[in-house]
JSON list of C-alpha atoms and ligand atoms in Angstrom, two decimals:
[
{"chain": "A", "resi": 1040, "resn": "UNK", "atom": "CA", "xyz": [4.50, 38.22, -24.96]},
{"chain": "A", "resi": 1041, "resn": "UNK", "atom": "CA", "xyz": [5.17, 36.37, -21.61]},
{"chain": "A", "resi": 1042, "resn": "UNK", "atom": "CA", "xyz": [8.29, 35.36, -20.09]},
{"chain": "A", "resi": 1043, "resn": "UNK", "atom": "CA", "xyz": [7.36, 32.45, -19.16]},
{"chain": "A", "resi": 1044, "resn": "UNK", "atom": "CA", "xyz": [8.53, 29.16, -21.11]},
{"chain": "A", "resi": 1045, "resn": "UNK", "atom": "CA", "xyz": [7.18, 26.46, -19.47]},
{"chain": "A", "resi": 1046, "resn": "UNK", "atom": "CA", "xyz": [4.15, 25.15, -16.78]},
{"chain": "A", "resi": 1047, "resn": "UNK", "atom": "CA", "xyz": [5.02, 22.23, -15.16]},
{"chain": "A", "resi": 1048, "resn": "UNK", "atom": "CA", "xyz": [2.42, 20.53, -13.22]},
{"chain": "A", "resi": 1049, "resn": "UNK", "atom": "CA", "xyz": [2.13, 18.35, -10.05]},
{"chain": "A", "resi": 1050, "resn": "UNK", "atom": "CA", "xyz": [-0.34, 15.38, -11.53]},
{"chain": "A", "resi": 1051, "resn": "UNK", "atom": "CA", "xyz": [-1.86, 13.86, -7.50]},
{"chain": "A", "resi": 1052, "resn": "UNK", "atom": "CA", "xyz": [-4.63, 17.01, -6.13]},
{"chain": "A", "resi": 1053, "resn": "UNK", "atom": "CA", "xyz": [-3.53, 19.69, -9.09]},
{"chain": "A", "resi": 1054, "resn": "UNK", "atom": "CA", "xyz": [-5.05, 17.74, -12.23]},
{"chain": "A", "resi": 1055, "resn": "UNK", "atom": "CA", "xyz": [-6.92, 14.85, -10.68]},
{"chain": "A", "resi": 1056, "resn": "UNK", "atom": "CA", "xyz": [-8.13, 13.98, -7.28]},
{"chain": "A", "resi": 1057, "resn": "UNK", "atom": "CA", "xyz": [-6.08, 11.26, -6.61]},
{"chain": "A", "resi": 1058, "resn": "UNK", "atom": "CA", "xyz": [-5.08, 12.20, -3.11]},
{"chain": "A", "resi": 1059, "resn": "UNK", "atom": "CA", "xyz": [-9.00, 9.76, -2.42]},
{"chain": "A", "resi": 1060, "resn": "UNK", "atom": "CA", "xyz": [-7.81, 6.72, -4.03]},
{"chain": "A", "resi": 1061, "resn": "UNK", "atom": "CA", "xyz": [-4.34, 6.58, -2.11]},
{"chain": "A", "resi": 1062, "resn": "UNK", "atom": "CA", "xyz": [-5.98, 7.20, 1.23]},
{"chain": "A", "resi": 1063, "resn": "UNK", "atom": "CA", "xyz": [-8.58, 4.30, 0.48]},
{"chain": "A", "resi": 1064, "resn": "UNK", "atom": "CA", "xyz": [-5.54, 2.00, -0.66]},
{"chain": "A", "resi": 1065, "resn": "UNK", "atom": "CA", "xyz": [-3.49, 2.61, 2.34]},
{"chain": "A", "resi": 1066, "resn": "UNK", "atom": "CA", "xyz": [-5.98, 2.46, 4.67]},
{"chain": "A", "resi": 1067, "resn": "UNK", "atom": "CA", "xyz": [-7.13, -1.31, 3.78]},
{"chain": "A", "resi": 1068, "resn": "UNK", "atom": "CA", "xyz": [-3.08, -1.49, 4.49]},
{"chain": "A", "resi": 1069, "resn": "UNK", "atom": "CA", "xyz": [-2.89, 0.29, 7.87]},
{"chain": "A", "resi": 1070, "resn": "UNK", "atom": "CA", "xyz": [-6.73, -1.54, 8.89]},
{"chain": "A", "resi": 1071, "resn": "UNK", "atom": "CA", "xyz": [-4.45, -5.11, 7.56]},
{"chain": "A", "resi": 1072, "resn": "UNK", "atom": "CA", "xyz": [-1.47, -4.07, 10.17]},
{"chain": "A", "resi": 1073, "resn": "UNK", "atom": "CA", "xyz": [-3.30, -2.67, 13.27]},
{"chain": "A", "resi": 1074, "resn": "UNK", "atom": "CA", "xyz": [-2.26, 1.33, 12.52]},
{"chain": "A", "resi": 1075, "resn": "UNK", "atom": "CA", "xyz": [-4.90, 3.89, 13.27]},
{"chain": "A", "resi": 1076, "resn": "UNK", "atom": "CA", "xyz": [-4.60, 5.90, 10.16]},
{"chain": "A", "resi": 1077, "resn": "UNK", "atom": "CA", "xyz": [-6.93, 8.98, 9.68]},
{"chain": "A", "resi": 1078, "resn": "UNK", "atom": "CA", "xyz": [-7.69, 11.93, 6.45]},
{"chain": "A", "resi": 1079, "resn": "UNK", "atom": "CA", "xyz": [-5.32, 14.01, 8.57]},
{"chain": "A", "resi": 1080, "resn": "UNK", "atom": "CA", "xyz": [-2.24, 11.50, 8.44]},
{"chain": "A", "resi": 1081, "resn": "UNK", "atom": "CA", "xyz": [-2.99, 11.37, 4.90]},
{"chain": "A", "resi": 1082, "resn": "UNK", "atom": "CA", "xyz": [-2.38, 14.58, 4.40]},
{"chain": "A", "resi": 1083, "resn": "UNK", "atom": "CA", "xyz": [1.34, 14.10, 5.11]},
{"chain": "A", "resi": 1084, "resn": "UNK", "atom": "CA", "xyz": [1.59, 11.78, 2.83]},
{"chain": "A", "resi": 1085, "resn": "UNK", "atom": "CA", "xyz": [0.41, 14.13, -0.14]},
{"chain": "A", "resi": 1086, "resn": "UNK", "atom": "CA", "xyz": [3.46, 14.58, -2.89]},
{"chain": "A", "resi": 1087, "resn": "UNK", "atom": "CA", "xyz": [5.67, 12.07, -0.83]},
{"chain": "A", "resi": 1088, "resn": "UNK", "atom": "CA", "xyz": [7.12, 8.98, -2.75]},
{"chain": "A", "resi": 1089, "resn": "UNK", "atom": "CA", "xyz": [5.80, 5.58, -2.11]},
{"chain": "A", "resi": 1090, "resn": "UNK", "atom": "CA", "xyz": [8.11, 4.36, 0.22]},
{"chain": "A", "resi": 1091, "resn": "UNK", "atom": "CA", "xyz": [8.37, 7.29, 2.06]},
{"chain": "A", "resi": 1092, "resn": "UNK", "atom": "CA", "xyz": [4.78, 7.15, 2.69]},
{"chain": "A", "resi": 1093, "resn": "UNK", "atom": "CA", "xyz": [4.93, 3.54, 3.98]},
{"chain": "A", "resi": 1094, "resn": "UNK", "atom": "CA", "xyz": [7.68, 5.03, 6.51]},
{"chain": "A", "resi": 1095, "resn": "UNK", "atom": "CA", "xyz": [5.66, 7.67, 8.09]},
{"chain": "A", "resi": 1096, "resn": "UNK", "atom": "CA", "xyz": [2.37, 5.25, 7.93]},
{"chain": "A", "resi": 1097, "resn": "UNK", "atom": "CA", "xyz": [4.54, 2.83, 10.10]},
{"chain": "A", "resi": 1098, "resn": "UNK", "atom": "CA", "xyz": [6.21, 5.86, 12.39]},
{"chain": "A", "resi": 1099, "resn": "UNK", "atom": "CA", "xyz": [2.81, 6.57, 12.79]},
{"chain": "A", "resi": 1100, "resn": "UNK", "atom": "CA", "xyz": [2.19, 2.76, 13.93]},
{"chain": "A", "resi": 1101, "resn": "UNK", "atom": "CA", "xyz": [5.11, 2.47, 15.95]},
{"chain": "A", "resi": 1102, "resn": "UNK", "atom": "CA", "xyz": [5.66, -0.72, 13.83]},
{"chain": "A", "resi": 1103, "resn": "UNK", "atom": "CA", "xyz": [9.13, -1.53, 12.52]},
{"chain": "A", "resi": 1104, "resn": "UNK", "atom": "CA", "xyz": [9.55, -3.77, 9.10]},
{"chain": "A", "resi": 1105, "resn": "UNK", "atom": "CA", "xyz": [12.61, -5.12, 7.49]},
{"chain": "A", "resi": 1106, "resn": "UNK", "atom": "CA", "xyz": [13.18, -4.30, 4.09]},
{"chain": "A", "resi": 1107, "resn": "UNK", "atom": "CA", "xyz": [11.55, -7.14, 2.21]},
{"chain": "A", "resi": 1108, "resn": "UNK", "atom": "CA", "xyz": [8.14, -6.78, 4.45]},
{"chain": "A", "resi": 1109, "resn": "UNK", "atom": "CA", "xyz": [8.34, -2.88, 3.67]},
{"chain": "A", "resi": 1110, "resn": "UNK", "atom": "CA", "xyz": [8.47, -3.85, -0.25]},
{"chain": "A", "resi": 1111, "resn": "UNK", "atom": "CA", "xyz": [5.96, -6.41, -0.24]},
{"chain": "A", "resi": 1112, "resn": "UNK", "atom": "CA", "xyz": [3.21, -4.11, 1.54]},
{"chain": "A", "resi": 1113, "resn": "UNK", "atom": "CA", "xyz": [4.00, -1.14, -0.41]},
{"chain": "A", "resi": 1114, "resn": "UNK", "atom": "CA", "xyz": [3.12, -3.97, -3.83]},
{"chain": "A", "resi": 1115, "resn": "UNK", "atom": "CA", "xyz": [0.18, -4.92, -1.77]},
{"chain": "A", "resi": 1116, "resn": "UNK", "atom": "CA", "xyz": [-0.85, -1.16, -1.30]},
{"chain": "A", "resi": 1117, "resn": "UNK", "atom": "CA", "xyz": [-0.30, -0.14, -4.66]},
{"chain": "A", "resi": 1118, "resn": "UNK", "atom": "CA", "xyz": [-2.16, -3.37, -6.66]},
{"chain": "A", "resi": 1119, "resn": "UNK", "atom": "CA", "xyz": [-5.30, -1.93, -4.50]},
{"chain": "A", "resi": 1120, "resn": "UNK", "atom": "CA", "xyz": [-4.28, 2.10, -5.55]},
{"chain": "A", "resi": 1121, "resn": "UNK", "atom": "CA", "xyz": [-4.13, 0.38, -9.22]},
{"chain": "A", "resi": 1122, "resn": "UNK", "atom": "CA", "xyz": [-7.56, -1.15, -8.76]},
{"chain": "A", "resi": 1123, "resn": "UNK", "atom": "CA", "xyz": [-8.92, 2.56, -7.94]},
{"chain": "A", "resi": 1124, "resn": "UNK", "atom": "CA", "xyz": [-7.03, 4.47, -10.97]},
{"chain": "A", "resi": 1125, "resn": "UNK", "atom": "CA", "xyz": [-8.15, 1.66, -13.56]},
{"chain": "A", "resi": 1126, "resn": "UNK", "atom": "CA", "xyz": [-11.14, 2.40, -13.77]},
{"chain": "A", "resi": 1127, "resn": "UNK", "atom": "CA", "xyz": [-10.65, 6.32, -13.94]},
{"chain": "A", "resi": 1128, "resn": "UNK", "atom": "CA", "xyz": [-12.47, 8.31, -16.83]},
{"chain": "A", "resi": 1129, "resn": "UNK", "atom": "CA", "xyz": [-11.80, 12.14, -18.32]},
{"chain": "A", "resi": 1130, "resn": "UNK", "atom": "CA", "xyz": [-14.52, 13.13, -16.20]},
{"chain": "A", "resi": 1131, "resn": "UNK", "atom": "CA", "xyz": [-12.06, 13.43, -13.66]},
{"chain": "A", "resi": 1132, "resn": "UNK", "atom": "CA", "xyz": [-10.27, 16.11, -14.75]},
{"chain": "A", "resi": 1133, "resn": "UNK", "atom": "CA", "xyz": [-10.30, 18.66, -12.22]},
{"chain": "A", "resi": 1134, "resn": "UNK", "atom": "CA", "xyz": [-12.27, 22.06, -13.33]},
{"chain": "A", "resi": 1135, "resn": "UNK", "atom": "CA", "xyz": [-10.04, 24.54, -15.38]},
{"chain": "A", "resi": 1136, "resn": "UNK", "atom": "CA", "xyz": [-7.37, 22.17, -16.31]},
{"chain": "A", "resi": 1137, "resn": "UNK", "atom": "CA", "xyz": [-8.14, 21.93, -19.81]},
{"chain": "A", "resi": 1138, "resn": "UNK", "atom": "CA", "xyz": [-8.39, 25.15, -20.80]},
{"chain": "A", "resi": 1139, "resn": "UNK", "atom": "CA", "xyz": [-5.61, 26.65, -18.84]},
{"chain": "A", "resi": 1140, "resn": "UNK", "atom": "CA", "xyz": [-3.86, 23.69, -21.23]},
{"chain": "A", "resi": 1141, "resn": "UNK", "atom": "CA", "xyz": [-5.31, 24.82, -24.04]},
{"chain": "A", "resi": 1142, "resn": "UNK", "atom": "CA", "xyz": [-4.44, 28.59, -23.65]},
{"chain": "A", "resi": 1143, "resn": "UNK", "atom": "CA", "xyz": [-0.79, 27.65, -22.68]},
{"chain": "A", "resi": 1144, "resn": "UNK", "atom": "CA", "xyz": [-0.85, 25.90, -26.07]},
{"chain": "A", "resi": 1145, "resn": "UNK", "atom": "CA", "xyz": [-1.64, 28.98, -28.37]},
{"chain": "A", "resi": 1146, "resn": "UNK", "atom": "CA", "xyz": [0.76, 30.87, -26.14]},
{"chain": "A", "resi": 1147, "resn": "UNK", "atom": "CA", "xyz": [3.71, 28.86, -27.07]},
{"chain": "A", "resi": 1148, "resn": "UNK", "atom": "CA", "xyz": [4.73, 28.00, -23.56]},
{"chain": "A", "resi": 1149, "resn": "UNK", "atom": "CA", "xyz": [5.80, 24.53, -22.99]},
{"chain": "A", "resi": 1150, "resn": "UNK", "atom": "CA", "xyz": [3.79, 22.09, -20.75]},
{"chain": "A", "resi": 1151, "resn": "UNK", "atom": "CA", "xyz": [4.98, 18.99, -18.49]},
{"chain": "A", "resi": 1152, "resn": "UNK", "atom": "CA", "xyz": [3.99, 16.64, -15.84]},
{"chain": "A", "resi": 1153, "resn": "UNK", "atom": "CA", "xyz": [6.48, 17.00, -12.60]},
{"chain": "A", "resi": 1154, "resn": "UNK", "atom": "CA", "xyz": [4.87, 13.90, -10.90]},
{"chain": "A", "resi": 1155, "resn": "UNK", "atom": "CA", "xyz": [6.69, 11.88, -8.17]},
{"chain": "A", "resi": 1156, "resn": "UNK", "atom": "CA", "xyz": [3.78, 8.94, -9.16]},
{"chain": "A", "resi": 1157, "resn": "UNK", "atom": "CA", "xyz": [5.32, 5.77, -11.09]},
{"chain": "A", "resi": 1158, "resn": "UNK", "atom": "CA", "xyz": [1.13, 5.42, -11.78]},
{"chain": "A", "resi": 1159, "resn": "UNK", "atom": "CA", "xyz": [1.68, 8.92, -13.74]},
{"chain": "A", "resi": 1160, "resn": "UNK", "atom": "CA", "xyz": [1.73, 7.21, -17.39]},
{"chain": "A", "resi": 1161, "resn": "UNK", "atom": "CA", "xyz": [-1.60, 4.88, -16.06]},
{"chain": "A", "resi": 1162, "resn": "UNK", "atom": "CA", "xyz": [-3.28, 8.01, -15.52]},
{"chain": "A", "resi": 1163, "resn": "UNK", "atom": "CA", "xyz": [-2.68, 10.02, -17.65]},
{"chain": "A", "resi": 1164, "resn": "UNK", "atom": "CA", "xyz": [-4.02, 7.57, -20.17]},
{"chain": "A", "resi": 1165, "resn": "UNK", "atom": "CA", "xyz": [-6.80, 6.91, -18.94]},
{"chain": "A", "resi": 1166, "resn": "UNK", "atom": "CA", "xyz": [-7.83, 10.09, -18.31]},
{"chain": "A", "resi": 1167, "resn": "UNK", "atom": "CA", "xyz": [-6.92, 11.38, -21.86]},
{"chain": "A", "resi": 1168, "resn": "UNK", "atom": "CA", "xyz": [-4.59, 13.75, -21.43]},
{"chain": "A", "resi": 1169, "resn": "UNK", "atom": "CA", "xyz": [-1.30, 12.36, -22.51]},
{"chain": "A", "resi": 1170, "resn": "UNK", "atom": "CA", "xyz": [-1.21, 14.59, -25.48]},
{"chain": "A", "resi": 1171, "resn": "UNK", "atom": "CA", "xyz": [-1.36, 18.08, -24.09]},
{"chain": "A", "resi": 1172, "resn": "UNK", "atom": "CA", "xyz": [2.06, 17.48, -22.32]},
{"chain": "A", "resi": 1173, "resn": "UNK", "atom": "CA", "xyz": [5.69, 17.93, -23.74]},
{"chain": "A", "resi": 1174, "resn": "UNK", "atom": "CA", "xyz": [7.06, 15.95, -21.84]},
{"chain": "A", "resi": 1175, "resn": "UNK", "atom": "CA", "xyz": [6.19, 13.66, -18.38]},
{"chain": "A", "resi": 1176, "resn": "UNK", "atom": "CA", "xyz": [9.01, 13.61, -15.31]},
{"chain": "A", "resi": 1177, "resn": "UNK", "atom": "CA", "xyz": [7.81, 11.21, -12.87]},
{"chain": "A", "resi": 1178, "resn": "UNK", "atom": "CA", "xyz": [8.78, 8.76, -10.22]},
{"chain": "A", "resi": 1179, "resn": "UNK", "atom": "CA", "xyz": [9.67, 6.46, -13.49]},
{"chain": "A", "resi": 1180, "resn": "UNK", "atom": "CA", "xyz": [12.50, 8.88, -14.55]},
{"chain": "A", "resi": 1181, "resn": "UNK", "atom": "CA", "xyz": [13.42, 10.62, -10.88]},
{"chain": "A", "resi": 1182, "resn": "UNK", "atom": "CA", "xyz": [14.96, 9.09, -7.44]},
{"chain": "A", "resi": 1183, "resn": "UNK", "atom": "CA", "xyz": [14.93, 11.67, -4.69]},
{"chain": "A", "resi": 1184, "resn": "UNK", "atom": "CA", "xyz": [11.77, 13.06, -3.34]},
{"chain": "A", "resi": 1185, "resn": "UNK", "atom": "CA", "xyz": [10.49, 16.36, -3.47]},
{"chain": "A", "resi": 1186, "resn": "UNK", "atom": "CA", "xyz": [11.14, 18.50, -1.46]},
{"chain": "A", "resi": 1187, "resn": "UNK", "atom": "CA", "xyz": [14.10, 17.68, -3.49]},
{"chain": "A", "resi": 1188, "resn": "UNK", "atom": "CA", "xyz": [13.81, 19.54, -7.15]},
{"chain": "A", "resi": 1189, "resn": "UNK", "atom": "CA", "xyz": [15.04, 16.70, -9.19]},
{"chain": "A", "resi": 1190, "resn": "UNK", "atom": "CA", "xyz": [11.82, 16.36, -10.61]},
{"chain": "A", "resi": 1191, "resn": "UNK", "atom": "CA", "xyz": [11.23, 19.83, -11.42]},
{"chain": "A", "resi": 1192, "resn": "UNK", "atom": "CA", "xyz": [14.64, 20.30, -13.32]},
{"chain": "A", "resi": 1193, "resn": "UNK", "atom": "CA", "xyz": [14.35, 16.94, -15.52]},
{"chain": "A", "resi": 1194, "resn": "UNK", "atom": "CA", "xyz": [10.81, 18.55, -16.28]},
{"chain": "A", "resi": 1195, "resn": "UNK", "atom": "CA", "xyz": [12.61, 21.76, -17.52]},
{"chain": "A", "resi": 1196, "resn": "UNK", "atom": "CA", "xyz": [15.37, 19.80, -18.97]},
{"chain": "A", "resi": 1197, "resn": "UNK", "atom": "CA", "xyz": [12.54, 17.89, -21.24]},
{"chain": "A", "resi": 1198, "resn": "UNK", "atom": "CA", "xyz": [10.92, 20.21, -22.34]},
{"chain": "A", "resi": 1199, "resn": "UNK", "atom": "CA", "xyz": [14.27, 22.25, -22.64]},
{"chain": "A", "resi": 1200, "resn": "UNK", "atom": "CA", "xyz": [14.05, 25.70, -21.00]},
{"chain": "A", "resi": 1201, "resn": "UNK", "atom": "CA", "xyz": [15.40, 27.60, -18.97]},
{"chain": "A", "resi": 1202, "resn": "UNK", "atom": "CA", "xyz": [14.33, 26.86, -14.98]},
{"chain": "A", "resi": 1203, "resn": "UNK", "atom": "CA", "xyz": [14.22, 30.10, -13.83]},
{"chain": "A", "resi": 1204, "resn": "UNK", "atom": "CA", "xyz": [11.42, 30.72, -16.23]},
{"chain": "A", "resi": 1205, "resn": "UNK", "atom": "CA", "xyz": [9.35, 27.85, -15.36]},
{"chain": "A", "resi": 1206, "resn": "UNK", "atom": "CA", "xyz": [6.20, 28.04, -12.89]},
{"chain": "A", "resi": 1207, "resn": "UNK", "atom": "CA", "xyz": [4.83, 25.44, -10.70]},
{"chain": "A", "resi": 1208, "resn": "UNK", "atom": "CA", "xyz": [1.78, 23.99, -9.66]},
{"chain": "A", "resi": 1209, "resn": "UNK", "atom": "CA", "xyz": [1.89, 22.47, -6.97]},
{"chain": "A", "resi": 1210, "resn": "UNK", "atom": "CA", "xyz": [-0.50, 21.21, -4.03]},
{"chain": "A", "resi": 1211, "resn": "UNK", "atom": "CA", "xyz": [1.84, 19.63, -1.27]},
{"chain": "A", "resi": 1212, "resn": "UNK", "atom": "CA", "xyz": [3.93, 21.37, 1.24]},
{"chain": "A", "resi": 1213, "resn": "UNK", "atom": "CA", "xyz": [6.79, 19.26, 0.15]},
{"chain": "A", "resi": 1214, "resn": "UNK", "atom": "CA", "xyz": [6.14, 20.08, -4.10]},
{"chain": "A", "resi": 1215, "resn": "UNK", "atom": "CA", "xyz": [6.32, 23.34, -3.18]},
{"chain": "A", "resi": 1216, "resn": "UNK", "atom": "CA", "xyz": [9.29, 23.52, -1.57]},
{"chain": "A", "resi": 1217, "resn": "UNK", "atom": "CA", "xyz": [10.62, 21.28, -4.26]},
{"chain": "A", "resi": 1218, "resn": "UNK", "atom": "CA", "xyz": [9.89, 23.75, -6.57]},
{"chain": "A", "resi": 1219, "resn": "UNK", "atom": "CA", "xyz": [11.45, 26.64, -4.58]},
{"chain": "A", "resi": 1220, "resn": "UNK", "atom": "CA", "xyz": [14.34, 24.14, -4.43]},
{"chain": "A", "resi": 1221, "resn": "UNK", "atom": "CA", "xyz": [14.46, 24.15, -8.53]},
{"chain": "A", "resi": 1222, "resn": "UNK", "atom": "CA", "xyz": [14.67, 28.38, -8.09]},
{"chain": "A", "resi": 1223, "resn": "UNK", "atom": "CA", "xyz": [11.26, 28.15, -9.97]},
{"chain": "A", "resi": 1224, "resn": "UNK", "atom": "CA", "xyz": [7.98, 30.31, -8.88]},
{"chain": "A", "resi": 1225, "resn": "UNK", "atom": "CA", "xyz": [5.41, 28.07, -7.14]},
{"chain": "A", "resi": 1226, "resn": "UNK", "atom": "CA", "xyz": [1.75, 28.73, -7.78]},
{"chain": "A", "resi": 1227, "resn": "UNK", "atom": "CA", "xyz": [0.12, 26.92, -4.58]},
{"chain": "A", "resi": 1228, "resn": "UNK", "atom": "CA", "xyz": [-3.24, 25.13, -5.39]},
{"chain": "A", "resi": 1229, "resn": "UNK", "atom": "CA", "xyz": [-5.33, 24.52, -1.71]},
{"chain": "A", "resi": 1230, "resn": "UNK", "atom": "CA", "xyz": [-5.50, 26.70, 1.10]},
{"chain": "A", "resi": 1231, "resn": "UNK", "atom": "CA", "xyz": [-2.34, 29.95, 1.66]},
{"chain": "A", "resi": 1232, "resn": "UNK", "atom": "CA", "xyz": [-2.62, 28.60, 5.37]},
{"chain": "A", "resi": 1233, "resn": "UNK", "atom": "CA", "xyz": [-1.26, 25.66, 4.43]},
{"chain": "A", "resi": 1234, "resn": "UNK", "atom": "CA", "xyz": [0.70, 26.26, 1.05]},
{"chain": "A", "resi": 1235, "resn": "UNK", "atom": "CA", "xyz": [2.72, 29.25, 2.88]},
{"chain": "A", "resi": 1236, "resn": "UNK", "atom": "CA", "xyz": [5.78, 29.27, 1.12]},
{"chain": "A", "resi": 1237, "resn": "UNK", "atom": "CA", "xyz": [4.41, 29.57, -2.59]},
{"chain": "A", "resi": 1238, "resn": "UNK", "atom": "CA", "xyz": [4.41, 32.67, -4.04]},
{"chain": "A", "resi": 1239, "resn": "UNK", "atom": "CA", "xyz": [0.60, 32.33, -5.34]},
{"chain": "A", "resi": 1240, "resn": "UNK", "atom": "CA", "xyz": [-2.18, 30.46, -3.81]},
{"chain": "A", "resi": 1241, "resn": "UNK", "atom": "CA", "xyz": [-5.14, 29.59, -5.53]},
{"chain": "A", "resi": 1242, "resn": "UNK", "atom": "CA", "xyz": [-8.05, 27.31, -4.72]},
{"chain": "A", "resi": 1243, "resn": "UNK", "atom": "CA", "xyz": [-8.14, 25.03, -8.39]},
{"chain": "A", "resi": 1244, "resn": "UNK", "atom": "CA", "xyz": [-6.84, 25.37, -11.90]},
{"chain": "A", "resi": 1245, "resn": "UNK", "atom": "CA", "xyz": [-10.03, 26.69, -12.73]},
{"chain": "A", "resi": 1246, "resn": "UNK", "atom": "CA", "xyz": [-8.60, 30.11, -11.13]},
{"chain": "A", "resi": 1247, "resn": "UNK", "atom": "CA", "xyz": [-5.56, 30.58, -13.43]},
{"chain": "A", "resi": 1248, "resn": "UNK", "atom": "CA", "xyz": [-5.42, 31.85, -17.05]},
{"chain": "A", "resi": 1249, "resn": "UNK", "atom": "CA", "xyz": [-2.85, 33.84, -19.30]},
{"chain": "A", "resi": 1250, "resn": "UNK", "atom": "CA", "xyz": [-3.95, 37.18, -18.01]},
{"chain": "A", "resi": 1251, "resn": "UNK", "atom": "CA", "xyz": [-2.94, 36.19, -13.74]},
{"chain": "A", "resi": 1252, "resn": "UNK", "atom": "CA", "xyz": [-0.16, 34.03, -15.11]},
{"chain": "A", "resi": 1253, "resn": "UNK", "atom": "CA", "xyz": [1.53, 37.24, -16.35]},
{"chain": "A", "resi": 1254, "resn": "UNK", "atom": "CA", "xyz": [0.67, 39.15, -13.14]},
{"chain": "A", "resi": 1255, "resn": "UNK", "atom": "CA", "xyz": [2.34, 36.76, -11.32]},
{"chain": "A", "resi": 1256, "resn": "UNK", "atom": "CA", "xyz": [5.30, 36.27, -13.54]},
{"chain": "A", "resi": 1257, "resn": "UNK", "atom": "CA", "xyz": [5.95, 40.67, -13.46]},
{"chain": "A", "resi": 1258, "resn": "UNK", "atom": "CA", "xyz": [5.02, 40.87, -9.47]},
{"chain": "A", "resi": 1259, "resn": "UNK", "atom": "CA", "xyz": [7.95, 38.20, -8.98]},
{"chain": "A", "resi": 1260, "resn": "UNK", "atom": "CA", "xyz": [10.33, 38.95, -11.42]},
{"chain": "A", "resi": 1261, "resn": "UNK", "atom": "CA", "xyz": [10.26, 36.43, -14.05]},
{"chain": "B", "resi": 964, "resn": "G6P", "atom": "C1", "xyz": [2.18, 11.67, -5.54]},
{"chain": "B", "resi": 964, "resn": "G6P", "atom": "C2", "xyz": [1.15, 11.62, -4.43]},
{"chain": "B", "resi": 964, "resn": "G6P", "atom": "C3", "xyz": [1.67, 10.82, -3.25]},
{"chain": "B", "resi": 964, "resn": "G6P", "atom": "C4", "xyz": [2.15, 9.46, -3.72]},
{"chain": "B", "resi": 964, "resn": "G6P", "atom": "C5", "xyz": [3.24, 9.61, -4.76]},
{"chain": "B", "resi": 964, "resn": "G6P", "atom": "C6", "xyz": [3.74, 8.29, -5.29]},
{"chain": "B", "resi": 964, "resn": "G6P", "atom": "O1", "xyz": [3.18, 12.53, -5.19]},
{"chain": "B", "resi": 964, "resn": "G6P", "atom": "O2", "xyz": [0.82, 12.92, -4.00]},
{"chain": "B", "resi": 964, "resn": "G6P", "atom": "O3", "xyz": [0.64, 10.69, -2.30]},
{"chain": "B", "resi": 964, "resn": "G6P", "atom": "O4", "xyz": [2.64, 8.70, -2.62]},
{"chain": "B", "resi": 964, "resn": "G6P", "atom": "O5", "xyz": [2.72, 10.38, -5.84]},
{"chain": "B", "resi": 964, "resn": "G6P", "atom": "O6", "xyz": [2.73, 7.66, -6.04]},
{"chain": "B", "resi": 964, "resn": "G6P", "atom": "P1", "xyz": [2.79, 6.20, -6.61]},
{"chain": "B", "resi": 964, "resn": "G6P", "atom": "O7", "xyz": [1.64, 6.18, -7.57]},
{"chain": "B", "resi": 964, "resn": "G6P", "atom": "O8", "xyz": [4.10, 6.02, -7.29]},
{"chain": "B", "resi": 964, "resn": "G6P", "atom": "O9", "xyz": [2.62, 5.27, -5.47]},
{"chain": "B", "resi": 965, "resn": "MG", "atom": "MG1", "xyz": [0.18, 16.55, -5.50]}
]
């Protein structure tokens, strides 16, 4: 019997590889407005909100933009991102995702999306996978940002457990610390040189089942 009550998962880089799709988009935007924007900028951008992103794309730019400019390019950005995730199929499902799903299921621990994406409910559908969640808190239902934990405790709240006996998945810097944020253990998926702060790292879903998910829950006190 675990302790653990519910998995909440980060949707962009832990259960699709989205992460491509929103470099692509803003790129035609930076190439559009002059900004030298590389994979490595990008990677700042990973688990930030939309606006947010714009902001650091155009801190990297040196460019300043009144409001109404900043919402019309971040439209212009996102009709291209929604161009890319349209035409997404269940093949995409990153390796291990299912079946971790699945065995979470018979376990009788809850399962939710803890996106900051307002495309979460897009994706989801057209990837399939709508109906293995509880519930879905994304940037539809949350304001503030991770590292903030807002989206992390409305998760918890839907699917109506307990936060401290939640775990994370999470592959940004600033998800994880969201998550830390929400007093919730953070498995990290990507590299433990980058994802230092979560308790776990692992390289894909494909690495976590039942058995390491109650390891982890006894080694940190869950
Ligand atoms: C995720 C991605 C970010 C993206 C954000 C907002 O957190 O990791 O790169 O900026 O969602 O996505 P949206 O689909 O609402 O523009
Ligand atoms: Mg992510």
């Amino acid at each position: 019997m675990m302790n653990t009550a519910a998995c909440i998962f980060d949707l962009d880089g832990v259960i699709v590889d989205t992460a491509r799709y929103h470099f692509l988009a803003w790129k035609r935007l930076t190439e559009q407005l002059g900004i030298n924007f590389t994979e490595d900028d990008n990677e700042r951008l990973k688990g930030v909100s939309r606006m947010t992103s714009l902001d650091i794309i155009l801190e990297i730019g040196n460019l300043k933009l009144d409001e109404s400019r900043k919402m019309e390019y971040a439209a212009l950005k996102n009709s291209w991102y929604i161009d890319y995730i349209s035409k997404m199929t269940p093949e995409e499902i990153l390796p291990g995702c299912l079946e971790l799903l699945k065995e979470l299921k018979n376990a009788n621990i809850r399962t939710a999306i803890g996106s900051a994406s307002k495309n979460t409910p897009m994706i989801l559908d057209r990837i399939g996978i709508r109906e293995f969640f509880d519930a879905v808190a994304d940037g539809n239902v949350v304001s503030k940002a991770k590292p903030n934990p807002e989206v992390f405790i409305k998760a918890a709240e839907m699917v109506g457990v307990d936060r401290r006996k939640c775990i994370v998945f999470e592959d940004a810097v600033a998800g994880v610390q969201a998550a830390l944020n929400a007093g919730m253990i953070c498995v990290g998926i990507g590299s433990p040189d980058v994802l230092t702060k979560a308790h776990f790292v692992i390289s894909g879903l494909k690495e976590m089942n039942l058995t390491k998910l109650l390891t982890i829950e006894k080694e940190f006190g869950l």
